[in-house]
Tab-separated table of C-alpha atoms in Angstrom:
chain	number	residue	atom	x	y	z
A	110	MET	CA	72.884	44.702	-3.797
A	111	LYS	CA	71.745	41.266	-6.202
A	112	LYS	CA	70.230	40.540	-2.851
A	113	PHE	CA	68.234	43.211	-1.687
A	114	LEU	CA	66.652	44.029	-5.441
A	115	SER	CA	65.845	39.963	-4.832
A	116	ILE	CA	64.167	40.577	-2.170
A	117	ILE	CA	62.680	43.492	-3.457
A	118	ILE	CA	61.158	41.559	-6.701
A	119	ILE	CA	59.619	38.803	-5.107
A	120	ALA	CA	58.356	40.774	-2.957
A	121	GLY	CA	56.891	42.692	-5.181
A	122	LEU	CA	55.438	39.697	-6.542
A	123	GLY	CA	54.061	38.291	-3.972
A	124	ILE	CA	52.018	41.419	-2.671
A	125	CYS	CA	51.186	40.969	-6.673
A	126	PHE	CA	49.460	37.276	-6.227
A	127	TYR	CA	47.488	38.994	-3.389
A	128	LEU	CA	45.931	41.278	-4.752
A	129	TYR	CA	45.323	39.385	-7.812
A	130	SER	CA	43.460	36.670	-5.719
A	131	CYS	CA	41.404	38.735	-3.766
A	132	LYS	CA	40.769	40.650	-7.341
A	133	ARG	CA	39.650	36.499	-8.609
A	134	ASP	CA	37.885	35.592	-5.106
A	135	ASP	CA	35.617	38.746	-5.702
A	136	ASN	CA	34.413	37.623	-8.287
A	137	SER	CA	34.155	34.684	-8.178
A	138	LEU	CA	31.253	31.850	-9.170
A	139	PRO	CA	29.669	31.189	-6.574
A	140	VAL	CA	28.948	27.241	-5.374
A	141	ALA	CA	25.555	26.427	-3.468
A	142	ALA	CA	25.677	23.492	-1.492
A	143	PHE	CA	24.193	22.205	1.897
A	144	ASN	CA	23.009	18.749	3.699
A	145	TYR	CA	20.152	18.399	6.071
A	146	ASN	CA	19.337	16.520	8.926
A	147	TYR	CA	15.903	14.837	10.270
A	148	SER	CA	14.322	15.682	13.720
A	149	ASN	CA	14.588	11.697	14.385
A	150	GLU	CA	14.858	8.491	12.137
A	151	CYS	CA	11.024	8.559	11.425
A	152	SER	CA	10.493	11.731	9.542
A	153	VAL	CA	6.681	11.434	10.333
A	154	PRO	CA	4.274	15.009	10.362
A	155	PRO	CA	5.133	17.345	11.337
A	156	SER	CA	8.141	17.099	10.567
A	157	GLU	CA	11.426	19.578	11.434
A	158	VAL	CA	14.560	19.525	9.250
A	159	SER	CA	17.611	21.105	9.340
A	160	PHE	CA	19.812	22.687	6.684
A	161	GLU	CA	23.127	22.929	6.857
A	162	ASN	CA	24.471	25.329	4.371
A	163	LEU	CA	27.522	24.451	2.715
A	164	SER	CA	27.826	27.523	0.022
A	165	SER	CA	31.437	28.976	-0.656
A	166	ASP	CA	31.803	33.161	-2.135
A	167	ALA	CA	28.156	33.843	-1.573
A	168	SER	CA	27.218	36.335	1.555
A	169	VAL	CA	23.603	36.065	0.612
A	170	TYR	CA	21.155	32.603	0.580
A	171	ARG	CA	17.367	31.926	-1.307
A	172	TRP	CA	15.433	28.823	0.656
A	173	ASP	CA	12.779	27.598	-1.339
A	174	PHE	CA	11.613	24.141	0.770
A	175	GLY	CA	9.553	23.336	-1.622
A	176	ASP	CA	6.366	22.885	-0.125
A	177	GLY	CA	4.494	26.346	-1.079
A	178	SER	CA	5.946	28.927	2.473
A	179	PRO	CA	7.300	31.990	1.965
A	180	VAL	CA	11.035	31.736	0.503
A	181	VAL	CA	13.293	32.452	3.175
A	182	TYR	CA	16.800	34.318	3.490
A	183	GLU	CA	19.015	33.096	5.533
A	184	LYS	CA	22.011	30.689	5.810
A	185	ASN	CA	21.236	27.877	8.007
A	186	PRO	CA	17.124	27.779	8.022
A	187	LYS	CA	15.350	25.075	9.962
A	188	HIS	CA	11.741	24.217	8.537
A	189	VAL	CA	8.738	21.926	9.278
A	190	TYR	CA	7.589	19.849	6.592
A	191	GLU	CA	3.564	20.124	8.031
A	192	HIS	CA	2.103	16.580	5.184
A	193	GLU	CA	3.860	13.558	4.168
A	194	GLY	CA	5.365	13.944	0.662
A	195	ILE	CA	7.918	14.248	-1.392
A	196	TYR	CA	9.527	18.438	-1.747
A	197	ASN	CA	12.709	19.301	-3.725
A	198	VAL	CA	14.536	21.833	-2.028
A	199	GLU	CA	16.310	24.604	-3.882
A	200	LEU	CA	19.242	26.866	-2.365
A	201	THR	CA	20.198	29.455	-4.180
A	202	ALA	CA	23.555	31.421	-3.077
A	203	TYR	CA	24.545	34.939	-4.491
A	204	GLY	CA	27.663	36.577	-4.304
A	205	ASN	CA	30.075	39.264	-6.874
A	206	GLY	CA	30.068	36.611	-9.469
A	207	GLY	CA	26.545	35.210	-10.568
A	208	MET	CA	24.583	33.013	-8.410
A	209	HIS	CA	24.267	29.393	-8.455
A	210	SER	CA	21.723	26.943	-7.531
A	211	GLU	CA	21.493	23.070	-5.479
A	212	ILE	CA	18.249	20.789	-5.645
A	213	LYS	CA	17.218	18.483	-3.227
A	214	VAL	CA	14.564	15.491	-2.239
A	215	ILE	CA	13.695	15.730	0.709
A	216	TYR	CA	11.181	12.514	1.585
A	217	ILE	CA	9.216	12.775	4.566
A	218	VAL	CA	7.053	9.694	4.745
A	219	THR	CA	5.242	7.905	7.388
A	220	LYS	CA	6.033	4.910	5.645
A	221	PRO	CA	7.531	3.581	2.757
A	222	PHE	CA	6.784	3.872	-0.682
A	223	ILE	CA	6.302	0.384	-2.949
A	224	ASP	CA	5.885	-1.717	-5.454
A	225	PHE	CA	6.559	-4.591	-7.015
A	226	ALA	CA	7.929	-5.843	-10.472
A	227	VAL	CA	7.540	-10.302	-11.333
A	228	SER	CA	9.118	-11.535	-14.851
A	229	ASP	CA	6.526	-14.561	-15.834
A	230	THR	CA	2.622	-14.323	-14.997
A	231	VAL	CA	2.204	-17.010	-16.795
A	232	ILE	CA	4.923	-20.117	-16.021
A	233	ASN	CA	4.414	-23.725	-16.327
A	234	VAL	CA	4.757	-26.056	-13.720
A	235	ASN	CA	8.353	-26.024	-11.608
A	236	ASP	CA	9.654	-22.488	-14.000
A	237	SER	CA	10.358	-20.500	-11.221
A	238	VAL	CA	9.431	-16.812	-11.216
A	239	ASN	CA	11.645	-13.892	-10.110
A	240	PHE	CA	9.945	-11.156	-8.068
A	241	HIS	CA	11.775	-7.611	-7.713
A	242	GLY	CA	10.944	-5.357	-4.523
A	243	ILE	CA	10.324	-1.718	-5.856
A	244	ALA	CA	11.410	1.231	-2.828
A	245	SER	CA	11.219	4.921	-3.282
A	246	SER	CA	14.810	6.186	-2.774
A	247	GLY	CA	15.247	7.390	0.070
A	248	VAL	CA	12.540	5.619	2.022
A	249	LEU	CA	14.287	2.721	1.838
A	250	PRO	CA	12.339	-0.914	3.738
A	251	SER	CA	14.495	-1.939	6.599
A	252	SER	CA	12.827	-6.097	6.864
A	253	TRP	CA	10.781	-7.004	3.255
A	254	PHE	CA	8.687	-10.011	3.651
A	255	TRP	CA	6.860	-12.012	0.689
A	256	THR	CA	3.911	-14.494	0.200
A	257	PHE	CA	3.677	-15.843	-3.317
A	258	GLY	CA	0.432	-17.477	-2.561
A	259	ASP	CA	1.483	-21.320	-2.040
A	260	GLY	CA	2.410	-21.446	1.122
A	261	GLY	CA	5.904	-20.470	0.151
A	262	THR	CA	7.340	-16.972	1.198
A	263	SER	CA	10.290	-14.417	1.412
A	264	ASN	CA	12.788	-12.270	3.389
A	265	PHE	CA	15.056	-11.086	0.656
A	266	GLN	CA	13.890	-7.642	-1.060
A	267	ASN	CA	13.943	-9.614	-4.886
A	268	SER	CA	13.836	-13.431	-4.072
A	269	VAL	CA	13.620	-16.050	-7.213
A	270	HIS	CA	10.963	-18.510	-6.023
A	271	LYS	CA	9.102	-22.206	-7.665
A	272	PHE	CA	6.050	-22.510	-8.747
A	273	ILE	CA	5.447	-26.636	-8.004
A	274	ASN	CA	1.747	-27.002	-8.584
A	275	PRO	CA	-0.731	-25.825	-10.858
A	276	GLY	CA	-2.483	-23.143	-10.169
A	277	ILE	CA	-3.581	-19.227	-9.860
A	278	TYR	CA	-1.296	-17.066	-7.053
A	279	ASP	CA	-2.486	-13.989	-5.458
A	280	VAL	CA	1.266	-12.789	-4.687
A	281	THR	CA	2.125	-9.876	-1.715
A	282	LEU	CA	4.976	-8.038	-0.267
A	283	THR	CA	4.990	-6.165	3.061
A	284	ALA	CA	8.138	-3.346	3.898
A	285	ILE	CA	8.944	-2.173	6.398
A	286	ASN	CA	11.157	1.016	8.503
A	287	ALA	CA	11.362	3.360	11.506
A	288	CYS	CA	7.701	4.563	10.483
A	289	GLY	CA	5.812	1.973	10.229
A	290	SER	CA	4.802	-0.674	7.179
A	291	THR	CA	3.295	-0.869	4.153
A	292	TYR	CA	1.604	-3.960	1.719
A	293	ILE	CA	1.075	-4.415	-1.212
A	294	GLU	CA	-1.215	-7.117	-2.610
A	295	LYS	CA	-1.574	-8.525	-6.686
A	296	LYS	CA	-4.397	-11.074	-6.734
A	297	LYS	CA	-4.420	-13.843	-9.103
A	298	LEU	CA	-1.147	-12.959	-10.249
A	299	ILE	CA	1.133	-15.325	-11.089
A	300	ARG	CA	-1.380	-18.706	-13.320
A	301	VAL	CA	0.932	-22.222	-13.134
A	302	ASN	CA	-0.282	-23.805	-15.959
A	303	SER	CA	0.364	-28.317	-16.399
A	304	VAL	CA	1.585	-29.344	-19.432
A	305	GLY	CA	-0.012	-32.320	-21.294
A	306	THR	CA	-3.499	-32.309	-19.688
A	307	PRO	CA	-6.807	-30.710	-19.531
A	308	PRO	CA	-8.243	-27.212	-18.140
A	309	VAL	CA	-8.545	-27.170	-14.499
A	310	VAL	CA	-11.518	-24.701	-14.700
A	311	ASN	CA	-12.079	-22.402	-11.706
A	312	PHE	CA	-14.385	-18.265	-11.926
A	313	THR	CA	-15.492	-15.443	-9.874
A	314	ALA	CA	-17.525	-12.744	-10.660
A	315	ASN	CA	-16.725	-8.774	-10.122
A	316	ASN	CA	-20.396	-9.022	-8.031
A	317	VAL	CA	-23.366	-12.057	-6.397
A	318	THR	CA	-25.449	-10.725	-4.989
A	319	ILE	CA	-27.030	-7.895	-7.222
A	320	ASN	CA	-30.687	-6.467	-7.902
A	321	ILE	CA	-32.963	-6.760	-10.832
A	322	GLY	CA	-31.839	-5.292	-13.916
A	323	GLN	CA	-27.636	-4.890	-13.120
A	324	THR	CA	-25.433	-7.057	-14.510
A	325	VAL	CA	-22.116	-8.964	-13.817
A	326	ASN	CA	-18.907	-9.521	-15.321
A	327	PHE	CA	-17.928	-12.839	-14.973
A	328	THR	CA	-13.183	-13.587	-15.145
A	329	ASP	CA	-11.871	-16.884	-16.203
A	330	LEU	CA	-9.475	-18.858	-13.211
A	331	SER	CA	-8.278	-21.534	-15.240
A	332	VAL	CA	-5.927	-22.617	-15.618
A	333	ASN	CA	-3.721	-25.311	-18.013
A	334	THR	CA	-4.438	-23.099	-20.982
A	335	PRO	CA	-7.621	-23.599	-22.186
A	336	ASP	CA	-7.946	-22.145	-25.674
A	337	SER	CA	-12.264	-22.473	-25.916
A	338	TRP	CA	-14.898	-21.378	-23.470
A	339	ASN	CA	-18.322	-22.645	-22.571
A	340	TRP	CA	-20.388	-20.172	-19.909
A	341	ALA	CA	-24.323	-21.112	-18.878
A	342	PHE	CA	-25.602	-18.401	-16.843
A	343	SER	CA	-29.134	-19.286	-15.347
A	344	ALA	CA	-31.876	-17.121	-15.323
A	345	GLY	CA	-28.773	-14.857	-17.189
A	346	ASN	CA	-29.341	-12.060	-20.754
A	347	PRO	CA	-27.105	-13.867	-22.630
A	348	GLY	CA	-27.780	-17.567	-21.224
A	349	THR	CA	-24.727	-18.706	-23.110
A	350	SER	CA	-21.136	-17.223	-23.836
A	351	ASN	CA	-17.985	-18.132	-25.684
A	352	SER	CA	-15.520	-15.421	-24.254
A	353	GLN	CA	-13.104	-16.447	-21.922
A	354	ASN	CA	-14.128	-13.178	-19.860
A	355	PRO	CA	-18.368	-12.100	-20.292
A	356	ASN	CA	-19.517	-9.033	-18.821
A	357	ASN	CA	-22.739	-6.740	-18.500
A	358	VAL	CA	-24.907	-10.825	-18.253
A	359	GLN	CA	-27.987	-9.234	-17.150
A	360	TYR	CA	-30.629	-11.158	-14.265
A	361	ASN	CA	-34.343	-9.305	-14.774
A	362	THR	CA	-35.029	-12.478	-12.216
A	363	PRO	CA	-35.351	-12.141	-8.382
A	364	GLY	CA	-33.469	-15.738	-6.667
A	365	PHE	CA	-30.301	-18.132	-6.537
A	366	PHE	CA	-28.895	-18.873	-10.054
A	367	ASP	CA	-26.229	-21.392	-11.081
A	368	VAL	CA	-23.454	-20.318	-13.528
A	369	THR	CA	-21.229	-23.302	-15.393
A	370	LEU	CA	-17.944	-22.871	-16.929
A	371	THR	CA	-16.241	-25.292	-19.340
A	372	ALA	CA	-12.909	-25.154	-21.094
A	373	SER	CA	-11.262	-26.701	-23.473
A	374	ASN	CA	-7.201	-27.526	-24.304
A	375	SER	CA	-5.835	-29.926	-27.118
A	376	PHE	CA	-5.822	-32.116	-23.594
A	377	GLY	CA	-9.020	-32.003	-23.129
A	378	SER	CA	-11.749	-30.560	-21.487
A	379	ASN	CA	-13.613	-29.364	-18.008
A	380	SER	CA	-16.401	-28.256	-16.615
A	381	LEU	CA	-17.931	-26.426	-12.870
A	382	THR	CA	-20.734	-25.061	-12.249
A	383	LYS	CA	-21.166	-22.839	-8.730
A	384	THR	CA	-24.739	-23.935	-6.817
A	385	GLY	CA	-26.764	-20.553	-6.228
A	386	TYR	CA	-24.045	-17.990	-7.479
A	387	ILE	CA	-25.401	-15.334	-7.923
A	388	HIS	CA	-27.877	-14.063	-6.069
A	389	VAL	CA	-30.964	-11.205	-7.269
A	390	LEU	CA	-33.223	-10.107	-5.222
A	391	ALA	CA	-36.434	-8.445	-5.243
A	392	ALA	CA	-35.638	-5.540	-4.421
A	393	ALA	CA	-33.017	-2.974	-2.089
A	394	PRO	CA	-31.646	-5.246	0.393
A	395	THR	CA	-33.028	-4.039	4.367
A	396	MET	CA	-30.883	-6.214	6.155
A	397	VAL	CA	-26.733	-6.403	6.221
A	398	PHE	CA	-25.097	-8.784	7.954
A	399	ILE	CA	-21.011	-9.142	8.987
A	400	LYS	CA	-20.113	-13.051	8.614
A	401	LYS	CA	-16.301	-12.385	8.727
A	402	ILE	CA	-13.463	-10.402	9.485
A	403	THR	CA	-9.510	-10.787	7.290
A	404	VAL	CA	-7.103	-8.259	8.545
A	405	LYS	CA	-3.936	-8.147	5.532
A	406	GLN	CA	-2.144	-5.429	7.162
A	407	MET	CA	-1.437	-3.255	10.404
A	408	ASN	CA	1.062	-1.694	11.409
A	409	PHE	CA	3.313	-3.494	13.942
A	410	PRO	CA	4.977	-1.594	17.560
A	411	LEU	CA	8.158	-1.839	16.491
A	412	ASN	CA	9.486	-3.083	20.360
A	413	PRO	CA	8.426	-6.234	20.540
A	414	PRO	CA	7.226	-6.744	16.873
A	415	VAL	CA	3.705	-8.420	18.532
A	416	PHE	CA	-0.660	-7.856	18.791
A	417	VAL	CA	-0.800	-10.145	22.312
A	418	ASN	CA	-4.512	-10.363	22.560
A	419	LEU	CA	-5.911	-9.197	19.129
A	420	PHE	CA	-9.250	-8.089	18.940
A	421	PHE	CA	-12.133	-5.789	17.436
A	422	LYS	CA	-14.921	-3.791	17.988
A	423	ILE	CA	-17.964	-2.984	15.843
A	424	ASN	CA	-18.290	0.773	16.268
A	425	ASP	CA	-20.698	4.029	16.214
A	426	VAL	CA	-19.522	7.341	14.018
A	427	PRO	CA	-19.632	9.447	15.020
A	428	PRO	CA	-18.557	9.817	17.756
A	429	SER	CA	-17.495	6.231	18.198
A	430	THR	CA	-18.072	6.002	20.977
A	431	TYR	CA	-21.519	3.352	20.940
A	432	VAL	CA	-20.096	-0.375	20.806
A	433	TYR	CA	-22.292	-2.699	18.553
A	434	LEU	CA	-20.237	-5.259	18.556
A	435	ASN	CA	-17.195	-6.528	21.440
A	436	GLY	CA	-15.084	-8.988	19.859
A	437	MET	CA	-13.261	-9.599	22.726
A	438	SER	CA	-14.356	-13.488	22.947
A	439	LEU	CA	-12.037	-14.103	20.381
A	440	ILE	CA	-9.288	-12.278	20.776
A	441	LEU	CA	-6.768	-13.876	18.202
A	442	ASN	CA	-3.014	-14.462	20.279
A	443	GLY	CA	1.112	-13.277	19.636
A	444	VAL	CA	-0.346	-11.870	16.283
A	445	TYR	CA	2.939	-11.466	13.973
A	446	GLN	CA	3.981	-9.493	11.070
A	447	SER	CA	5.047	-13.076	9.287
A	448	SER	CA	0.632	-14.180	11.053
A	449	LEU	CA	-1.289	-11.939	8.491
A	450	PRO	CA	-4.076	-12.294	7.489
A	451	VAL	CA	-5.508	-13.180	9.737
A	452	PHE	CA	-9.145	-12.741	10.628
A	453	TRP	CA	-12.495	-13.574	12.726
A	454	ASN	CA	-15.471	-15.643	11.962
A	455	ILE	CA	-18.801	-14.042	13.336
A	456	ASN	CA	-21.257	-16.739	14.420
A	457	PRO	CA	-24.217	-16.126	14.332
A	458	TYR	CA	-23.719	-12.981	12.239
A	459	PHE	CA	-23.884	-10.185	13.050
A	460	GLN	CA	-26.778	-7.808	11.706
A	461	LEU	CA	-25.503	-3.517	10.938
A	462	PRO	CA	-28.132	-1.972	12.671
A	463	VAL	CA	-28.592	0.559	10.072
A	464	LEU	CA	-28.322	0.449	6.325
A	465	ASN	CA	-28.046	3.809	5.873
A	466	HIS	CA	-24.808	4.872	8.165
A	467	GLU	CA	-21.307	4.992	9.023
A	468	TYR	CA	-20.126	2.201	11.265
A	469	GLN	CA	-16.701	2.022	12.316
A	470	VAL	CA	-14.206	-1.373	12.480
A	471	THR	CA	-11.595	-0.830	15.548
A	472	LEU	CA	-8.566	-3.953	16.039
A	473	TRP	CA	-7.343	-3.478	19.699
A	474	ASP	CA	-4.637	-4.546	21.710
A	475	ARG	CA	-5.061	-6.342	25.467
A	476	LYS	CA	-1.778	-6.302	27.721
A	477	GLY	CA	-0.128	-5.731	30.672
A	478	MET	CA	-0.829	-6.158	34.069
A	479	PRO	CA	-3.294	-4.683	35.103
A	480	PRO	CA	-4.812	-5.241	31.740
A	481	GLN	CA	-5.089	-2.006	28.927
A	482	GLU	CA	-7.199	-2.186	26.048
A	483	ILE	CA	-4.418	-0.304	23.495
A	484	PRO	CA	-5.963	0.953	20.221
A	485	VAL	CA	-4.545	-0.287	17.031
A	486	GLY	CA	-6.344	1.620	14.310
A	487	TYR	CA	-9.506	1.524	12.239
A	488	VAL	CA	-11.823	1.595	9.364
A	489	GLN	CA	-14.509	2.406	8.955
A	490	PHE	CA	-17.278	2.258	5.615
A	491	ASN	CA	-21.192	2.503	4.886
A	492	PRO	CA	-23.250	-0.099	3.673
A	493	ALA	CA	-25.679	2.272	1.146
A	494	ASN	CA	-22.451	3.642	-0.918
A	495	TYR	CA	-22.261	-0.020	-1.868
A	496	THR	CA	-25.535	-0.808	-4.582
A	497	ALA	CA	-24.169	-4.048	-6.425
A	498	TYR	CA	-24.646	-5.310	-2.694
A	499	PRO	CA	-20.315	-7.378	-2.787
A	500	SER	CA	-20.462	-10.337	-0.670
A	501	VAL	CA	-16.683	-8.799	0.168
A	502	ILE	CA	-15.805	-4.952	0.619
A	503	ASN	CA	-12.419	-4.242	1.333
A	504	LEU	CA	-11.196	-1.448	3.228
A	505	THR	CA	-7.874	0.943	3.789
A	506	LEU	CA	-7.275	3.417	6.407
A	507	ASN	CA	-4.873	4.547	8.894
A	508	GLY	CA	-1.817	1.512	8.062
A	509	ILE	CA	-4.968	-1.313	8.299
A	510	ASN	CA	-5.705	-3.340	4.974
A	511	MET	CA	-9.143	-5.506	5.966
A	512	ASP	CA	-11.647	-7.509	3.978
A	513	VAL	CA	-15.580	-7.521	5.149
A	514	GLU	CA	-17.324	-10.667	4.039
A	515	LEU	CA	-21.201	-9.227	4.715
A	516	GLN	CA	-23.790	-11.117	3.486
A	517	TRP	CA	-26.988	-8.986	2.110
A	518	GLN	CA	-30.894	-9.401	3.267
């Protein structure tokens, strides 16, 4: 009899436990959770993303894809992102016990987002600088390439480089992933001083070709830590300055004019004169010539990572079908990522037919049997957009970073 009663009690407790469990599940707070997968390794837009719902204790699911598109009520949706960007995707799960949300970040990119930081920018000879490559999380490059301006390079994201010669150095970083490459350059970033020696003078101007009445800003690039400066501007107003970086020097006479800088420190002084450095035009230029094309960055093919026969064309825009100049005779063979920058000197200079017109500089690769011309990319510019007539203009488009050197007349 006791055994029979025990069975009844145990069975009753099981039923109660089952009913309690069901009641608890009915009122449990939902937990929203999900994963996502890109349609391919490189999430170049338009890119389809598949979402896997991992939520519990929920029956209704609300998706906000973060790109302004309408919300979707599905369990495991797919969504196409049309534009490059970083998107916050939010899943809200609803159940008898309430609601709960989870947010994850989706990266739709064509190439890495990068920057870099350095430990020092002013050092002495034989000092080292720490370089730190920075990339947005989730879009990590697969490889890195540094140039430190003194001939040194590195393939590590974070590098330490020793500078053994005085000077001012540009630093560049290239990052590559399955979607392409990104190039960042910081000019005149590292200043390396000699110890116990006079300055070594150098300087630059923001524009060296201007119209009458325009002004020029000058920047001191001297090394070895000068503490005083003496500028002389032939035909400039003012004609002299003791500032390290004088601005708004006005020129009111046409011609070619010298600029002299003398820099001093406790160990001595040094002077530099750039003869005919500033060219003041009597009127707006009527002609412009291309002197040199320098390719600083471009997207490389993944396999093999080389352009066999790289050349350029100067095209009309639109429709970019008429070719003003075909640089096939100046082909560069076997251009790798590590070969950059590469350049063409155009001799004689090529005159652009019209000042106020949009021109396109296109890059091509010629390879295969029979040879085929494969487009690499292009940049565009209109000479009329430049009022101070810089000698070098920087053009960035389609993953290409290019300097075009001009001669105004």
